[in-house]
């Protein structure tokens, strides 16, 4: 590390380096269950909702979802910049959880509403409502992500709270994938259009309550350096020169492609290849349960394995397990579930590990430049994740279109083969690319300890 040491530091309260109380750790983590009431529904069910219930083609739905993801990705840095510049008695990031929770719930209900429209008007409804939901989601999620970077200055505490949040996240995903199909059937009473609308209303109310709980039970302890210039272009310039963050940007994009390909394809796989759509209610939850176990192990793993090395091992294992899915016969359901469980176990630590590393890059950026833009750091990261989701949906739509996918019909051999590839070799290739990208990450535990020590040494200058 050869950069000059700027003689400024973030304003850090004395409690910032102390262990966080478990009440606060749990209160922070539980909000991610609420986010997955939305995210998992979108990742797992939205595409098949559009093709099989809403009534538009796979190509139109994939194009729409990819386009909105790209547009929404560009709103992330703007919302991150707004959050960094929020000044309230409740902090910079916590207020967004209560300001935007109700608009998000309303937008989700509209997204899963099938209007009495036809043709272009119906497609325009899909574009407008999905964009509204994703922007509202971003307005809550970006500040929430940034909150983990200002609750504590201790990297290990960050690993712990991010490990907990993803335990709740996987629990929320498990609940959504297991309960949503039944909720649609029960609440719709034979009318799937009404069932989806009421189901999203239920999930939206539940998520809003969790966000309010997090707001009242967490605290922000780290603020930007006094007198920090607020120009957004400087935040962007700082990130562009932050090599560890740049690596994580591309890593997040690639990993999101890998995960979205398998998640969005699973409903089609069980409906048209295995011909057991009922298995979806236990297949995805199997992944979520084992992923929660993996997430819970993250703080322990990072005590003994450097974060970079651990991420490389995890993504290498993901590539092998995903490729193995290709050779599973459609009647070997038990083997599908074994591979799915193993996939969850190795990918479970990925999310808490990555978000902990984002917080580390915010510290590195402050150490290198004397400026801190926590929300922008996380916002630009979610920018790459949404681009990754857009790429994955575009790949699925292209494969389906090229191979002649027909909704609610027996699929041709080529279409069935394409679905299997989307569950196996294609995501495996992206996992290999993630390993290659991670080799360029240049922050390790020793360097982080030196950075934290130097930042701590600067504190007297502002006290």
PDB file of C-alpha atoms in Angstrom, residues 26-262:
ATOM      1  CA  UNK A  26     -30.864  -9.254  14.924  1.00  0.00           C
ATOM      2  CA  UNK A  27     -32.859  -6.080  14.245  1.00  0.00           C
ATOM      3  CA  UNK A  28     -30.581  -5.244  11.344  1.00  0.00           C
ATOM      4  CA  UNK A  29     -30.695  -8.750   9.920  1.00  0.00           C
ATOM      5  CA  UNK A  30     -34.457  -9.208  10.036  1.00  0.00           C
ATOM      6  CA  UNK A  31     -35.063  -6.503   7.417  1.00  0.00           C
ATOM      7  CA  UNK A  32     -33.436  -8.692   4.778  1.00  0.00           C
ATOM      8  CA  UNK A  33     -36.235 -11.185   5.265  1.00  0.00           C
ATOM      9  CA  UNK A  34     -38.577  -8.381   4.203  1.00  0.00           C
ATOM     10  CA  UNK A  35     -36.494  -7.573   1.145  1.00  0.00           C
ATOM     11  CA  UNK A  36     -36.689 -11.182   0.057  1.00  0.00           C
ATOM     12  CA  UNK A  37     -40.470 -11.086   0.242  1.00  0.00           C
ATOM     13  CA  UNK A  38     -40.004  -8.955  -2.884  1.00  0.00           C
ATOM     14  CA  UNK A  39     -36.695 -10.105  -4.382  1.00  0.00           C
ATOM     15  CA  UNK A  40     -37.419 -13.834  -4.305  1.00  0.00           C
ATOM     16  CA  UNK A  41     -40.859 -13.348  -5.804  1.00  0.00           C
ATOM     17  CA  UNK A  42     -39.309 -11.361  -8.641  1.00  0.00           C
ATOM     18  CA  UNK A  43     -36.380 -13.734  -9.190  1.00  0.00           C
ATOM     19  CA  UNK A  44     -38.398 -16.948  -8.958  1.00  0.00           C
ATOM     20  CA  UNK A  45     -41.928 -16.187 -10.099  1.00  0.00           C
ATOM     21  CA  UNK A  46     -42.176 -12.888 -11.999  1.00  0.00           C
ATOM     22  CA  UNK A  47     -41.107 -14.210 -15.404  1.00  0.00           C
ATOM     23  CA  UNK A  48     -43.472 -17.184 -15.261  1.00  0.00           C
ATOM     24  CA  UNK A  49     -46.208 -14.841 -13.915  1.00  0.00           C
ATOM     25  CA  UNK A  50     -45.789 -12.637 -16.986  1.00  0.00           C
ATOM     26  CA  UNK A  51     -45.803 -15.543 -19.460  1.00  0.00           C
ATOM     27  CA  UNK A  52     -48.415 -17.836 -17.905  1.00  0.00           C
ATOM     28  CA  UNK A  53     -50.773 -15.489 -15.970  1.00  0.00           C
ATOM     29  CA  UNK A  54     -50.325 -11.899 -17.133  1.00  0.00           C
ATOM     30  CA  UNK A  55     -50.322 -13.094 -20.740  1.00  0.00           C
ATOM     31  CA  UNK A  56     -47.320 -11.779 -22.663  1.00  0.00           C
ATOM     32  CA  UNK A  57     -44.698 -13.739 -24.598  1.00  0.00           C
ATOM     33  CA  UNK A  58     -41.428 -14.944 -23.097  1.00  0.00           C
ATOM     34  CA  UNK A  59     -39.517 -12.690 -25.494  1.00  0.00           C
ATOM     35  CA  UNK A  60     -41.578  -9.606 -24.564  1.00  0.00           C
ATOM     36  CA  UNK A  61     -41.337 -10.363 -20.840  1.00  0.00           C
ATOM     37  CA  UNK A  62     -37.581 -10.988 -20.966  1.00  0.00           C
ATOM     38  CA  UNK A  63     -36.983  -7.816 -22.981  1.00  0.00           C
ATOM     39  CA  UNK A  64     -39.115  -5.768 -20.611  1.00  0.00           C
ATOM     40  CA  UNK A  65     -37.461  -7.147 -17.465  1.00  0.00           C
ATOM     41  CA  UNK A  66     -33.960  -6.689 -18.861  1.00  0.00           C
ATOM     42  CA  UNK A  67     -34.710  -3.135 -20.001  1.00  0.00           C
ATOM     43  CA  UNK A  68     -36.150  -2.143 -16.629  1.00  0.00           C
ATOM     44  CA  UNK A  69     -33.233  -3.726 -14.769  1.00  0.00           C
ATOM     45  CA  UNK A  70     -30.794  -1.680 -16.842  1.00  0.00           C
ATOM     46  CA  UNK A  71     -32.754   1.557 -16.325  1.00  0.00           C
ATOM     47  CA  UNK A  72     -33.092   0.834 -12.613  1.00  0.00           C
ATOM     48  CA  UNK A  73     -29.387   0.052 -12.343  1.00  0.00           C
ATOM     49  CA  UNK A  74     -28.645   3.634 -13.315  1.00  0.00           C
ATOM     50  CA  UNK A  75     -30.943   4.955 -10.581  1.00  0.00           C
ATOM     51  CA  UNK A  76     -28.900   3.145  -7.911  1.00  0.00           C
ATOM     52  CA  UNK A  77     -25.964   5.601  -7.828  1.00  0.00           C
ATOM     53  CA  UNK A  78     -28.420   8.536  -7.751  1.00  0.00           C
ATOM     54  CA  UNK A  79     -30.253   7.086  -4.763  1.00  0.00           C
ATOM     55  CA  UNK A  80     -26.946   6.215  -3.115  1.00  0.00           C
ATOM     56  CA  UNK A  81     -25.776   9.807  -3.556  1.00  0.00           C
ATOM     57  CA  UNK A  82     -29.074  11.080  -2.105  1.00  0.00           C
ATOM     58  CA  UNK A  83     -28.759   8.764   0.909  1.00  0.00           C
ATOM     59  CA  UNK A  84     -25.154   9.870   1.555  1.00  0.00           C
ATOM     60  CA  UNK A  85     -26.393  13.458   1.583  1.00  0.00           C
ATOM     61  CA  UNK A  86     -29.439  12.869   3.793  1.00  0.00           C
ATOM     62  CA  UNK A  87     -29.256  14.826   7.036  1.00  0.00           C
ATOM     63  CA  UNK A  88     -31.830  13.947   9.698  1.00  0.00           C
ATOM     64  CA  UNK A  89     -31.887  13.405  13.435  1.00  0.00           C
ATOM     65  CA  UNK A  90     -32.313   9.681  12.727  1.00  0.00           C
ATOM     66  CA  UNK A  91     -29.178   9.476  10.588  1.00  0.00           C
ATOM     67  CA  UNK A  92     -28.533   9.201   6.876  1.00  0.00           C
ATOM     68  CA  UNK A  93     -29.793   5.727   6.062  1.00  0.00           C
ATOM     69  CA  UNK A  94     -32.336   4.544   8.636  1.00  0.00           C
ATOM     70  CA  UNK A  95     -35.082   7.068   7.688  1.00  0.00           C
ATOM     71  CA  UNK A  96     -35.381   5.618   4.189  1.00  0.00           C
ATOM     72  CA  UNK A  97     -36.680   2.363   5.682  1.00  0.00           C
ATOM     73  CA  UNK A  98     -39.842   4.103   6.909  1.00  0.00           C
ATOM     74  CA  UNK A  99     -40.145   6.751   4.196  1.00  0.00           C
ATOM     75  CA  UNK A 100     -40.362   4.249   1.339  1.00  0.00           C
ATOM     76  CA  UNK A 101     -41.755   0.993   2.773  1.00  0.00           C
ATOM     77  CA  UNK A 102     -45.414   1.765   1.965  1.00  0.00           C
ATOM     78  CA  UNK A 103     -44.759   3.052  -1.593  1.00  0.00           C
ATOM     79  CA  UNK A 104     -42.766  -0.137  -2.225  1.00  0.00           C
ATOM     80  CA  UNK A 105     -45.633  -2.356  -1.061  1.00  0.00           C
ATOM     81  CA  UNK A 106     -48.108  -0.477  -3.257  1.00  0.00           C
ATOM     82  CA  UNK A 107     -45.857  -0.692  -6.312  1.00  0.00           C
ATOM     83  CA  UNK A 108     -45.438  -4.445  -5.817  1.00  0.00           C
ATOM     84  CA  UNK A 109     -49.200  -4.976  -5.779  1.00  0.00           C
ATOM     85  CA  UNK A 110     -49.539  -2.999  -9.014  1.00  0.00           C
ATOM     86  CA  UNK A 111     -46.753  -5.018 -10.639  1.00  0.00           C
ATOM     87  CA  UNK A 112     -48.573  -8.277  -9.930  1.00  0.00           C
ATOM     88  CA  UNK A 113     -51.920  -6.854 -11.081  1.00  0.00           C
ATOM     89  CA  UNK A 114     -53.277  -7.963 -14.484  1.00  0.00           C
ATOM     90  CA  UNK A 115     -55.251  -5.020 -15.961  1.00  0.00           C
ATOM     91  CA  UNK A 116     -58.076  -5.308 -18.453  1.00  0.00           C
ATOM     92  CA  UNK A 117     -55.831  -4.106 -21.278  1.00  0.00           C
ATOM     93  CA  UNK A 118     -54.602  -5.591 -24.537  1.00  0.00           C
ATOM     94  CA  UNK A 119     -51.547  -5.399 -26.750  1.00  0.00           C
ATOM     95  CA  UNK A 120     -49.188  -2.449 -26.317  1.00  0.00           C
ATOM     96  CA  UNK A 121     -51.264  -0.937 -23.503  1.00  0.00           C
ATOM     97  CA  UNK A 122     -50.869  -4.096 -21.450  1.00  0.00           C
ATOM     98  CA  UNK A 123     -47.141  -4.196 -22.113  1.00  0.00           C
ATOM     99  CA  UNK A 124     -46.854  -0.524 -21.138  1.00  0.00           C
ATOM    100  CA  UNK A 125     -48.526  -1.355 -17.813  1.00  0.00           C
ATOM    101  CA  UNK A 126     -45.922  -4.044 -17.215  1.00  0.00           C
ATOM    102  CA  UNK A 127     -43.062  -1.643 -18.005  1.00  0.00           C
ATOM    103  CA  UNK A 128     -44.419   1.144 -15.814  1.00  0.00           C
ATOM    104  CA  UNK A 129     -45.363  -0.873 -12.756  1.00  0.00           C
ATOM    105  CA  UNK A 130     -42.200  -2.994 -12.732  1.00  0.00           C
ATOM    106  CA  UNK A 131     -40.005   0.112 -13.035  1.00  0.00           C
ATOM    107  CA  UNK A 132     -41.914   1.796 -10.209  1.00  0.00           C
ATOM    108  CA  UNK A 133     -41.478  -1.237  -7.963  1.00  0.00           C
ATOM    109  CA  UNK A 134     -37.743  -1.517  -8.659  1.00  0.00           C
ATOM    110  CA  UNK A 135     -37.105   2.184  -8.012  1.00  0.00           C
ATOM    111  CA  UNK A 136     -39.032   2.014  -4.722  1.00  0.00           C
ATOM    112  CA  UNK A 137     -37.128  -1.151  -3.797  1.00  0.00           C
ATOM    113  CA  UNK A 138     -33.845   0.618  -4.449  1.00  0.00           C
ATOM    114  CA  UNK A 139     -34.881   3.559  -2.260  1.00  0.00           C
ATOM    115  CA  UNK A 140     -35.146   1.189   0.698  1.00  0.00           C
ATOM    116  CA  UNK A 141     -32.457  -1.357  -0.132  1.00  0.00           C
ATOM    117  CA  UNK A 142     -29.500   0.939  -0.908  1.00  0.00           C
ATOM    118  CA  UNK A 143     -29.697   2.797   2.444  1.00  0.00           C
ATOM    119  CA  UNK A 144     -30.205  -0.529   4.225  1.00  0.00           C
ATOM    120  CA  UNK A 145     -27.042  -1.959   2.668  1.00  0.00           C
ATOM    121  CA  UNK A 146     -25.100   1.181   3.570  1.00  0.00           C
ATOM    122  CA  UNK A 147     -26.313   0.957   7.158  1.00  0.00           C
ATOM    123  CA  UNK A 148     -24.113  -2.118   7.708  1.00  0.00           C
ATOM    124  CA  UNK A 149     -21.060   0.000   6.929  1.00  0.00           C
ATOM    125  CA  UNK A 150     -21.792   2.635   9.584  1.00  0.00           C
ATOM    126  CA  UNK A 151     -23.088   0.526  12.478  1.00  0.00           C
ATOM    127  CA  UNK A 152     -19.576  -0.648  13.374  1.00  0.00           C
ATOM    128  CA  UNK A 153     -15.965   0.036  12.365  1.00  0.00           C
ATOM    129  CA  UNK A 154     -14.922  -3.557  13.148  1.00  0.00           C
ATOM    130  CA  UNK A 155     -14.592  -5.781  10.005  1.00  0.00           C
ATOM    131  CA  UNK A 156     -15.446  -8.900  12.004  1.00  0.00           C
ATOM    132  CA  UNK A 157     -18.603  -7.270  13.401  1.00  0.00           C
ATOM    133  CA  UNK A 158     -19.552  -6.443   9.829  1.00  0.00           C
ATOM    134  CA  UNK A 159     -19.078 -10.083   8.854  1.00  0.00           C
ATOM    135  CA  UNK A 160     -21.320 -11.077  11.740  1.00  0.00           C
ATOM    136  CA  UNK A 161     -24.196  -8.710  10.971  1.00  0.00           C
ATOM    137  CA  UNK A 162     -24.036  -9.541   7.271  1.00  0.00           C
ATOM    138  CA  UNK A 163     -23.993 -13.240   8.123  1.00  0.00           C
ATOM    139  CA  UNK A 164     -27.110 -12.749  10.229  1.00  0.00           C
ATOM    140  CA  UNK A 165     -28.894 -10.694   7.590  1.00  0.00           C
ATOM    141  CA  UNK A 166     -28.458 -13.431   5.027  1.00  0.00           C
ATOM    142  CA  UNK A 167     -29.711 -16.080   7.427  1.00  0.00           C
ATOM    143  CA  UNK A 168     -32.900 -14.014   7.581  1.00  0.00           C
ATOM    144  CA  UNK A 169     -32.719 -13.440   3.823  1.00  0.00           C
ATOM    145  CA  UNK A 170     -32.570 -17.151   3.087  1.00  0.00           C
ATOM    146  CA  UNK A 171     -35.339 -17.767   5.598  1.00  0.00           C
ATOM    147  CA  UNK A 172     -37.460 -15.198   3.781  1.00  0.00           C
ATOM    148  CA  UNK A 173     -36.654 -16.772   0.430  1.00  0.00           C
ATOM    149  CA  UNK A 174     -37.549 -20.206   1.759  1.00  0.00           C
ATOM    150  CA  UNK A 175     -40.868 -18.908   3.053  1.00  0.00           C
ATOM    151  CA  UNK A 176     -41.685 -17.157  -0.224  1.00  0.00           C
ATOM    152  CA  UNK A 177     -40.856 -20.098  -2.492  1.00  0.00           C
ATOM    153  CA  UNK A 178     -42.693 -22.554  -0.268  1.00  0.00           C
ATOM    154  CA  UNK A 179     -45.778 -20.436   0.435  1.00  0.00           C
ATOM    155  CA  UNK A 180     -46.337 -18.253  -2.634  1.00  0.00           C
ATOM    156  CA  UNK A 181     -47.832 -20.902  -4.954  1.00  0.00           C
ATOM    157  CA  UNK A 182     -50.274 -21.979  -2.238  1.00  0.00           C
ATOM    158  CA  UNK A 183     -51.121 -18.379  -1.341  1.00  0.00           C
ATOM    159  CA  UNK A 184     -51.897 -17.591  -4.983  1.00  0.00           C
ATOM    160  CA  UNK A 185     -54.209 -20.591  -5.149  1.00  0.00           C
ATOM    161  CA  UNK A 186     -55.927 -19.969  -1.794  1.00  0.00           C
ATOM    162  CA  UNK A 187     -56.329 -16.205  -2.100  1.00  0.00           C
ATOM    163  CA  UNK A 188     -57.299 -16.388  -5.744  1.00  0.00           C
ATOM    164  CA  UNK A 189     -59.814 -19.220  -5.274  1.00  0.00           C
ATOM    165  CA  UNK A 190     -59.266 -20.337  -8.850  1.00  0.00           C
ATOM    166  CA  UNK A 191     -58.435 -16.857 -10.205  1.00  0.00           C
ATOM    167  CA  UNK A 192     -54.643 -16.670 -10.470  1.00  0.00           C
ATOM    168  CA  UNK A 193     -54.701 -13.008 -11.483  1.00  0.00           C
ATOM    169  CA  UNK A 194     -56.437 -12.020  -8.257  1.00  0.00           C
ATOM    170  CA  UNK A 195     -54.362 -14.535  -6.307  1.00  0.00           C
ATOM    171  CA  UNK A 196     -51.078 -12.903  -7.327  1.00  0.00           C
ATOM    172  CA  UNK A 197     -52.388  -9.434  -6.499  1.00  0.00           C
ATOM    173  CA  UNK A 198     -53.503 -10.379  -2.975  1.00  0.00           C
ATOM    174  CA  UNK A 199     -50.388 -12.453  -2.346  1.00  0.00           C
ATOM    175  CA  UNK A 200     -48.149  -9.461  -3.039  1.00  0.00           C
ATOM    176  CA  UNK A 201     -50.298  -7.297  -0.781  1.00  0.00           C
ATOM    177  CA  UNK A 202     -49.688  -9.772   2.036  1.00  0.00           C
ATOM    178  CA  UNK A 203     -45.935  -9.894   1.436  1.00  0.00           C
ATOM    179  CA  UNK A 204     -45.781  -6.076   1.190  1.00  0.00           C
ATOM    180  CA  UNK A 205     -47.477  -5.511   4.553  1.00  0.00           C
ATOM    181  CA  UNK A 206     -45.207  -8.071   6.239  1.00  0.00           C
ATOM    182  CA  UNK A 207     -42.070  -6.500   4.744  1.00  0.00           C
ATOM    183  CA  UNK A 208     -43.089  -2.994   5.832  1.00  0.00           C
ATOM    184  CA  UNK A 209     -43.458  -4.115   9.443  1.00  0.00           C
ATOM    185  CA  UNK A 210     -39.962  -5.616   9.403  1.00  0.00           C
ATOM    186  CA  UNK A 211     -38.427  -2.435   7.953  1.00  0.00           C
ATOM    187  CA  UNK A 212     -40.017  -0.357  10.722  1.00  0.00           C
ATOM    188  CA  UNK A 213     -38.642  -2.786  13.309  1.00  0.00           C
ATOM    189  CA  UNK A 214     -35.129  -2.306  11.920  1.00  0.00           C
ATOM    190  CA  UNK A 215     -35.495   1.477  11.935  1.00  0.00           C
ATOM    191  CA  UNK A 216     -36.340   1.594  15.645  1.00  0.00           C
ATOM    192  CA  UNK A 217     -33.641  -0.830  16.803  1.00  0.00           C
ATOM    193  CA  UNK A 218     -30.450   0.134  14.950  1.00  0.00           C
ATOM    194  CA  UNK A 219     -28.025   3.048  15.215  1.00  0.00           C
ATOM    195  CA  UNK A 220     -25.545   4.807  12.902  1.00  0.00           C
ATOM    196  CA  UNK A 221     -22.126   5.356  14.498  1.00  0.00           C
ATOM    197  CA  UNK A 222     -19.845   6.430  11.632  1.00  0.00           C
ATOM    198  CA  UNK A 223     -20.217   9.693   9.725  1.00  0.00           C
ATOM    199  CA  UNK A 224     -18.173  11.198   6.852  1.00  0.00           C
ATOM    200  CA  UNK A 225     -15.163  13.373   7.737  1.00  0.00           C
ATOM    201  CA  UNK A 226     -16.127  16.902   8.823  1.00  0.00           C
ATOM    202  CA  UNK A 227     -16.129  19.333   5.926  1.00  0.00           C
ATOM    203  CA  UNK A 228     -16.179  16.598   3.267  1.00  0.00           C
ATOM    204  CA  UNK A 229     -17.013  18.008  -0.171  1.00  0.00           C
ATOM    205  CA  UNK A 230     -20.358  16.724  -1.447  1.00  0.00           C
ATOM    206  CA  UNK A 231     -19.810  16.671  -5.227  1.00  0.00           C
ATOM    207  CA  UNK A 232     -21.220  13.426  -6.644  1.00  0.00           C
ATOM    208  CA  UNK A 233     -18.605  13.317  -9.389  1.00  0.00           C
ATOM    209  CA  UNK A 234     -15.921  13.003  -6.714  1.00  0.00           C
ATOM    210  CA  UNK A 235     -17.684   9.947  -5.263  1.00  0.00           C
ATOM    211  CA  UNK A 236     -17.727   8.355  -8.718  1.00  0.00           C
ATOM    212  CA  UNK A 237     -14.088   9.242  -9.339  1.00  0.00           C
ATOM    213  CA  UNK A 238     -13.074   7.761  -5.986  1.00  0.00           C
ATOM    214  CA  UNK A 239     -14.845   4.483  -6.760  1.00  0.00           C
ATOM    215  CA  UNK A 240     -13.332   4.257 -10.245  1.00  0.00           C
ATOM    216  CA  UNK A 241      -9.879   4.473  -8.662  1.00  0.00           C
ATOM    217  CA  UNK A 242     -10.686   1.937  -5.945  1.00  0.00           C
ATOM    218  CA  UNK A 243      -9.324  -1.333  -7.364  1.00  0.00           C
ATOM    219  CA  UNK A 244     -10.863  -3.677  -4.742  1.00  0.00           C
ATOM    220  CA  UNK A 245     -14.273  -2.113  -5.333  1.00  0.00           C
ATOM    221  CA  UNK A 246     -13.908  -2.374  -9.137  1.00  0.00           C
ATOM    222  CA  UNK A 247     -13.193  -6.093  -8.760  1.00  0.00           C
ATOM    223  CA  UNK A 248     -16.262  -6.523  -6.552  1.00  0.00           C
ATOM    224  CA  UNK A 249     -18.346  -4.616  -9.105  1.00  0.00           C
ATOM    225  CA  UNK A 250     -17.621  -7.168 -11.829  1.00  0.00           C
ATOM    226  CA  UNK A 251     -17.784 -10.059  -9.372  1.00  0.00           C
ATOM    227  CA  UNK A 252     -21.301  -9.053  -8.284  1.00  0.00           C
ATOM    228  CA  UNK A 253     -22.455  -8.805 -11.895  1.00  0.00           C
ATOM    229  CA  UNK A 254     -21.152 -12.271 -12.781  1.00  0.00           C
ATOM    230  CA  UNK A 255     -22.412 -13.974  -9.627  1.00  0.00           C
ATOM    231  CA  UNK A 256     -25.866 -12.470 -10.099  1.00  0.00           C
ATOM    232  CA  UNK A 257     -25.985 -13.880 -13.629  1.00  0.00           C
ATOM    233  CA  UNK A 258     -25.026 -17.294 -12.240  1.00  0.00           C
ATOM    234  CA  UNK A 259     -27.689 -17.314  -9.531  1.00  0.00           C
ATOM    235  CA  UNK A 260     -30.488 -15.740 -11.572  1.00  0.00           C
ATOM    236  CA  UNK A 261     -30.034 -18.182 -14.438  1.00  0.00           C
ATOM    237  CA  UNK A 262     -30.655 -21.143 -12.154  1.00  0.00           C
TER     238      UNK A 262
END
